[in-house]
Tab-separated table of C-alpha atoms and ligand atoms in Angstrom:
chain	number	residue	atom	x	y	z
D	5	UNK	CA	0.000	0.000	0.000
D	6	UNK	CA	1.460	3.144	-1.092
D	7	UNK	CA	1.474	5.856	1.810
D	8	UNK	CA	3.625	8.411	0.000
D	9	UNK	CA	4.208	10.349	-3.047
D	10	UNK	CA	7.352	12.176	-4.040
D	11	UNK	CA	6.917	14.105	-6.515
D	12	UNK	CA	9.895	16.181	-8.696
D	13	UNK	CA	8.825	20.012	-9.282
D	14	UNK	CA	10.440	21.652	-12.854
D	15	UNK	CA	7.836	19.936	-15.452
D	16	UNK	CA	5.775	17.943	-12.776
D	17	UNK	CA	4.412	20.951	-10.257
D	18	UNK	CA	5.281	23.823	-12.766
D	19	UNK	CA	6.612	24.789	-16.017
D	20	UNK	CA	10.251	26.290	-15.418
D	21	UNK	CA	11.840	24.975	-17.825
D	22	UNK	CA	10.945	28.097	-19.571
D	23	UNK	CA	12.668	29.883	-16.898
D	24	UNK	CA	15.382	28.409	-16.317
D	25	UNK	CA	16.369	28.331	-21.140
D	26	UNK	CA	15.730	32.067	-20.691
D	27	UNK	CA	18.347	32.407	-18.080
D	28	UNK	CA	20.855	30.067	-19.220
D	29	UNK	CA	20.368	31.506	-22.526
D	30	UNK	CA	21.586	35.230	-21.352
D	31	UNK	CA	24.821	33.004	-20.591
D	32	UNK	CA	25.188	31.380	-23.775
D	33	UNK	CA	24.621	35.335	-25.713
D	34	UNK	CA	27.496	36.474	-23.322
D	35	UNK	CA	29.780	33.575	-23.906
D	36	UNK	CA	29.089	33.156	-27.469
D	37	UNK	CA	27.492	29.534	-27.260
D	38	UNK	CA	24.905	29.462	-30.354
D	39	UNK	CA	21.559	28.067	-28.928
D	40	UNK	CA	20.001	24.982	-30.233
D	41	UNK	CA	16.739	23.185	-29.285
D	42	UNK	CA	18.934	19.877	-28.361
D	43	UNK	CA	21.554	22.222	-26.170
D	44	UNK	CA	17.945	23.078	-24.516
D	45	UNK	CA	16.651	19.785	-24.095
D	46	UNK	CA	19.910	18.284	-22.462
D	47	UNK	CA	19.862	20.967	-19.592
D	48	UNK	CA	16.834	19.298	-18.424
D	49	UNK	CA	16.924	17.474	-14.643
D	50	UNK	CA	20.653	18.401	-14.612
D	51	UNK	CA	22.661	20.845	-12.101
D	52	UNK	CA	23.451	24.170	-12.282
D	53	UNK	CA	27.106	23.418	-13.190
D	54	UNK	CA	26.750	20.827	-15.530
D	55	UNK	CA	24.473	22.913	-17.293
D	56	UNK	CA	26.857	25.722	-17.650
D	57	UNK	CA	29.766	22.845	-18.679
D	58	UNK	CA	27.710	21.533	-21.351
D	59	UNK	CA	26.371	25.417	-22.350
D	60	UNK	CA	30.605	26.172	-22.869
D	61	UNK	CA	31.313	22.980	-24.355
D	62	UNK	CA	28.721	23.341	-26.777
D	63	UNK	CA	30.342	26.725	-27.792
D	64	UNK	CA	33.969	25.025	-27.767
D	65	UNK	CA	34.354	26.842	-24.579
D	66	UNK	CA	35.619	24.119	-22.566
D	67	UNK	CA	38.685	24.850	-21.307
D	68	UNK	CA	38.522	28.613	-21.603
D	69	UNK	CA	37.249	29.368	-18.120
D	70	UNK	CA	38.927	28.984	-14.814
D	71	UNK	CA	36.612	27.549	-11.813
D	72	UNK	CA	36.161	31.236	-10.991
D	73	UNK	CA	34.507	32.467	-14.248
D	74	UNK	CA	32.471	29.494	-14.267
D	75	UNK	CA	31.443	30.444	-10.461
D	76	UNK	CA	30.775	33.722	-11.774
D	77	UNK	CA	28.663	32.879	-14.732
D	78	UNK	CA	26.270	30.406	-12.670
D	79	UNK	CA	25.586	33.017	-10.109
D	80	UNK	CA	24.455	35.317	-13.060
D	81	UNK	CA	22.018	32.590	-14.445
D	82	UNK	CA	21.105	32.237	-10.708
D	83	UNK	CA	20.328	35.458	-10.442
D	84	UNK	CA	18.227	35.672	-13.577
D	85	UNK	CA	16.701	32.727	-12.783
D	86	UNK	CA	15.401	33.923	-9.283
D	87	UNK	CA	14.327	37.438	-11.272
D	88	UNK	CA	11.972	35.178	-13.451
D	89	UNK	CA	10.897	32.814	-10.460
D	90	UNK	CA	9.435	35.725	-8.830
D	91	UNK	CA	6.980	36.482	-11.483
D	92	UNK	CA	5.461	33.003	-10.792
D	93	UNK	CA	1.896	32.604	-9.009
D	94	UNK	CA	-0.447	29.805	-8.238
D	95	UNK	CA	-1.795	30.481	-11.964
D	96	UNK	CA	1.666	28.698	-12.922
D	97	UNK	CA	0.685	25.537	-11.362
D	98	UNK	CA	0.219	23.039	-14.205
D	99	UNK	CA	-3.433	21.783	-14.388
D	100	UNK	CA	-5.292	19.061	-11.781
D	101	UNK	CA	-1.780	19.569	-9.620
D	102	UNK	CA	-3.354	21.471	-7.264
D	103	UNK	CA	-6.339	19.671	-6.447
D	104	UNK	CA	-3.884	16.466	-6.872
D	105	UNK	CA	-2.289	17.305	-3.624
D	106	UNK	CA	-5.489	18.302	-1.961
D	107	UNK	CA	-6.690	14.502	-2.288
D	108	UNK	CA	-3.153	13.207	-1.043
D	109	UNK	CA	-3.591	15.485	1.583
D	110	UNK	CA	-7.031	14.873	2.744
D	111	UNK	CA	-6.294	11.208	2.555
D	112	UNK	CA	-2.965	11.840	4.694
D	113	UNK	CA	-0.666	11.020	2.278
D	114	UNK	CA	2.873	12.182	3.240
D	115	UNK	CA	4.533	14.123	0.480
D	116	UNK	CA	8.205	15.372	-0.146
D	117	UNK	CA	9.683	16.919	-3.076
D	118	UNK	CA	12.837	15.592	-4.684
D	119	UNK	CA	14.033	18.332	-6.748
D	120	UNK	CA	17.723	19.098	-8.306
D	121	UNK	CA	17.216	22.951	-8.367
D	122	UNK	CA	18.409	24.723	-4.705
D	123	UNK	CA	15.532	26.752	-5.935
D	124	UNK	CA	12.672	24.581	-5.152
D	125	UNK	CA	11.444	26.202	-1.737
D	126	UNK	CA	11.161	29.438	-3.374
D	127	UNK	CA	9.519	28.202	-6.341
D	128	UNK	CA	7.229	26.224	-3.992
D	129	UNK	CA	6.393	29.383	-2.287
D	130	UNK	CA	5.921	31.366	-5.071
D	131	UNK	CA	3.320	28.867	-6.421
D	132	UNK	CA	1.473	29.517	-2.736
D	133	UNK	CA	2.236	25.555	-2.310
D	134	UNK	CA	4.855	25.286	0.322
D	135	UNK	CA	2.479	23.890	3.308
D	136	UNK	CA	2.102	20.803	1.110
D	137	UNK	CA	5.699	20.190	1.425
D	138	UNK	CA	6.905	19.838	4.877
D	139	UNK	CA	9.869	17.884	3.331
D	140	UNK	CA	12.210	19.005	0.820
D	141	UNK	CA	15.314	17.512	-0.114
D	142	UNK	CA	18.362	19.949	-0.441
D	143	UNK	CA	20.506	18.591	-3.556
D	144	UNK	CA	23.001	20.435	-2.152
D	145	UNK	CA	23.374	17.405	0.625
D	146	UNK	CA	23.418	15.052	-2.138
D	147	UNK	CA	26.395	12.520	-3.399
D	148	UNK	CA	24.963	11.908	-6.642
D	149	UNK	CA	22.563	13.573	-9.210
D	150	UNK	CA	19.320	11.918	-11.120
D	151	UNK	CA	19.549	8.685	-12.775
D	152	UNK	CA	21.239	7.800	-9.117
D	153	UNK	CA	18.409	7.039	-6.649
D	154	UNK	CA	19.676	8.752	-3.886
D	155	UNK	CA	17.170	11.915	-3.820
D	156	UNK	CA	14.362	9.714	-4.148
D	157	UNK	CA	15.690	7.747	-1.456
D	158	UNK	CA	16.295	10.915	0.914
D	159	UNK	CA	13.215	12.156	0.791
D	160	UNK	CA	11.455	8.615	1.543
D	161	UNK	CA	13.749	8.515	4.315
D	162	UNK	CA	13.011	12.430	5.432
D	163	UNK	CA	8.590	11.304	5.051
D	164	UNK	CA	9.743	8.229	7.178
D	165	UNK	CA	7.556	5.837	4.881
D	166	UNK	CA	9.696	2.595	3.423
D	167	UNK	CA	10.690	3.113	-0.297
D	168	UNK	CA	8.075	0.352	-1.367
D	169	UNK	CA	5.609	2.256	-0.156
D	170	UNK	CA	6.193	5.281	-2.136
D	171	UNK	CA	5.132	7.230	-5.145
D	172	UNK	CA	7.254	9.311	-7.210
D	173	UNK	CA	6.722	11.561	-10.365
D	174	UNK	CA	8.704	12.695	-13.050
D	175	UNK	CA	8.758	14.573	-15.842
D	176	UNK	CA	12.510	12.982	-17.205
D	177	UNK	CA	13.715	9.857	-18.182
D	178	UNK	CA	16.848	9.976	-15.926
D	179	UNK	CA	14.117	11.090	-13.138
D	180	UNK	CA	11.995	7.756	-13.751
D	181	UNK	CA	15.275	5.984	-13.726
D	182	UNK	CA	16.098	7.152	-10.225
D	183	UNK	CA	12.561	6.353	-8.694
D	184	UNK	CA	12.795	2.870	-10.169
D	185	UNK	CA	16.473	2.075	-8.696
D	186	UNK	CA	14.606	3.478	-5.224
D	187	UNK	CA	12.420	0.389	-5.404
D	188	UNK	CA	9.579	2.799	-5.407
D	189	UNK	CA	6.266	3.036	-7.891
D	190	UNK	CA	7.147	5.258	-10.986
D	191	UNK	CA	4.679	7.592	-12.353
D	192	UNK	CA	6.356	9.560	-15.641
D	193	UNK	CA	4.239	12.550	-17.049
D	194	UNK	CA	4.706	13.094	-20.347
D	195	UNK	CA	5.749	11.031	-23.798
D	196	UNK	CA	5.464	7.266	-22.553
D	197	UNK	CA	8.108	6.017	-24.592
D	198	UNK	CA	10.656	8.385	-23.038
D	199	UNK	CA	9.470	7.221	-19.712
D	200	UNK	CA	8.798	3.981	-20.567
D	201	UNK	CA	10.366	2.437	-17.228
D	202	UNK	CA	7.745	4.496	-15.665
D	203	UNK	CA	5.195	1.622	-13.997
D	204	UNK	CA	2.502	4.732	-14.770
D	205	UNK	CA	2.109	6.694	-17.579
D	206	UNK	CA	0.156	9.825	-17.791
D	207	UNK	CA	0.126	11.634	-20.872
D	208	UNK	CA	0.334	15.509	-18.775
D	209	UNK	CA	-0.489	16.479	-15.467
D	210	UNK	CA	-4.023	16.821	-15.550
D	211	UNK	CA	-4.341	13.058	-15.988
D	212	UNK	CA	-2.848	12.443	-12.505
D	213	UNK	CA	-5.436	12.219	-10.521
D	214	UNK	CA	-5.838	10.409	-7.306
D	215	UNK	CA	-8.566	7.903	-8.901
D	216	UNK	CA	-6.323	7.671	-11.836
D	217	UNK	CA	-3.134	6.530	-9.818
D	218	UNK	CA	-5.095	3.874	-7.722
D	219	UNK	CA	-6.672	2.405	-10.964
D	220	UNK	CA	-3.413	2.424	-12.474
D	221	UNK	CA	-2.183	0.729	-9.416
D	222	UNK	CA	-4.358	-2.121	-9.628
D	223	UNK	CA	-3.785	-3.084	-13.220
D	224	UNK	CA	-0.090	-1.758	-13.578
D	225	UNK	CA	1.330	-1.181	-17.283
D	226	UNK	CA	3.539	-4.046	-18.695
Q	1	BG6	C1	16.413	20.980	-12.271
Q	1	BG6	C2	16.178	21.638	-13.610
Q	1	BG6	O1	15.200	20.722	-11.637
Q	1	BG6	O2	17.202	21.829	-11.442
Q	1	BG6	C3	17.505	22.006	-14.240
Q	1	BG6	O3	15.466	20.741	-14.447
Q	1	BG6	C4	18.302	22.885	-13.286
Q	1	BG6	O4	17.278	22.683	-15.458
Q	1	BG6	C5	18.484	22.152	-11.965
Q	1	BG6	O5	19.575	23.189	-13.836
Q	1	BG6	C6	19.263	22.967	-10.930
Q	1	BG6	O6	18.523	24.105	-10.598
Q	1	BG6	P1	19.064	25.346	-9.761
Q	1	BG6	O7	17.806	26.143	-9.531
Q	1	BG6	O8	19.625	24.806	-8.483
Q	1	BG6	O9	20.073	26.038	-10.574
Q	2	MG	MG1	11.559	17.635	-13.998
């Protein structure tokens, strides 16, 4: 019986991806990186760091920075980043998420967020959602990044409910790939043959609803 749900926040709880291409792309103008759609897509569910290493390799840029520079550059996407986070509102939470958590909640669900961005408490409270959330990993405290299952297994450890027992949701392949090396039920949102080791596929968010999960549950996907 499942008795939590984890759930991943850029592309799950809210669109930020949008956010966080506009920021990175200010840093790939001022470096002189062209931009490309696949340069976009592989900065998805990855640090802040390795996002900026792939962003200068991409450009040839390598080996042209010291460890300074590169601190430098970060904190400027950072920056721009939290500029654009602080336009967000509850309107930015992506549909049936909301009322989502108000059925874990009323049915006393505990719920954690397992996020790579440092970001997520702010985002959370910008979205007017961080009372959902008494649990929120800090990647910062982390070994190892998604596909490794360590966030997913901090935050089932920091909800106190056995990985077996959990839920978690993604929006990524390597995300999916995490949960499932947890030993916990995989729900992917979004193209099921990206997130085909998901156990649960819902084609977007508004899908993902409580009766939705538990029939999934019952006849999982082979
Ligand atoms: C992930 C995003 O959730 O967090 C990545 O998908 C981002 O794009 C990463 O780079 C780290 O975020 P932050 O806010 O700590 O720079
Ligand atoms: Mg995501």
């Amino acid at each position: 019986d499942i008795q939590g749900f984890i759930f991943d926040l850029d592309g799950v709880i809210t669109d930020t991806a949008r956010l966080h291409t506009k920021a990175w792309r200010q840093v790939a103008d001022q470096v002189g990186t062209p931009w490309s759609q696949r340069l976009q897509d592989s900065l998805k569910g990855i640090s802040r760091m390795e996002s900026l290493e792939l962003i200068l390799r991409a450009g040839g840029l390598a080996h042209t920075y010291s460890d300074e520079q590169k601190e430098k550059l970060a904190t400027a996407k950072n920056t721009e980043y939290l500029r654009l986070v602080a336009t967000l509102t509850p309107a930015d939470i992506l549909p049936g998420v909301q009322s989502l958590l108000d059925d874990l909640d009323a049915h006393g669900y505990k719920m954690a967020i397992a996020s790579a961005s440092s970001n997520a408490p702010i985002v959370l409270h910008h979205l007017g959602l961080t009372h959902y959330f008494p649990e929120v990993v800090d990647p910062r405290t982390l070994h190892h990044g998604k596909p490794d299952p360590e966030i997913f297994l901090r935050a089932a450890e920091l909800i106190k409910v056995a990985p077996a027992h959990c839920v978690g949701v993604e929006d990524a392949a390597a995300g999916v790939a995490g949960i499932v090396a947890a030993g916990e039920t995989a729900i992917g949102i979004g193209d099921a043959t990206v997130l085909r080791a998901a156990d649960i596929n819902f084609a977007d968010t508004s899908q993902m609803t409580l009766v939705n999960i538990r029939a999934a549950m019952r006849t999982p996907s082979v």
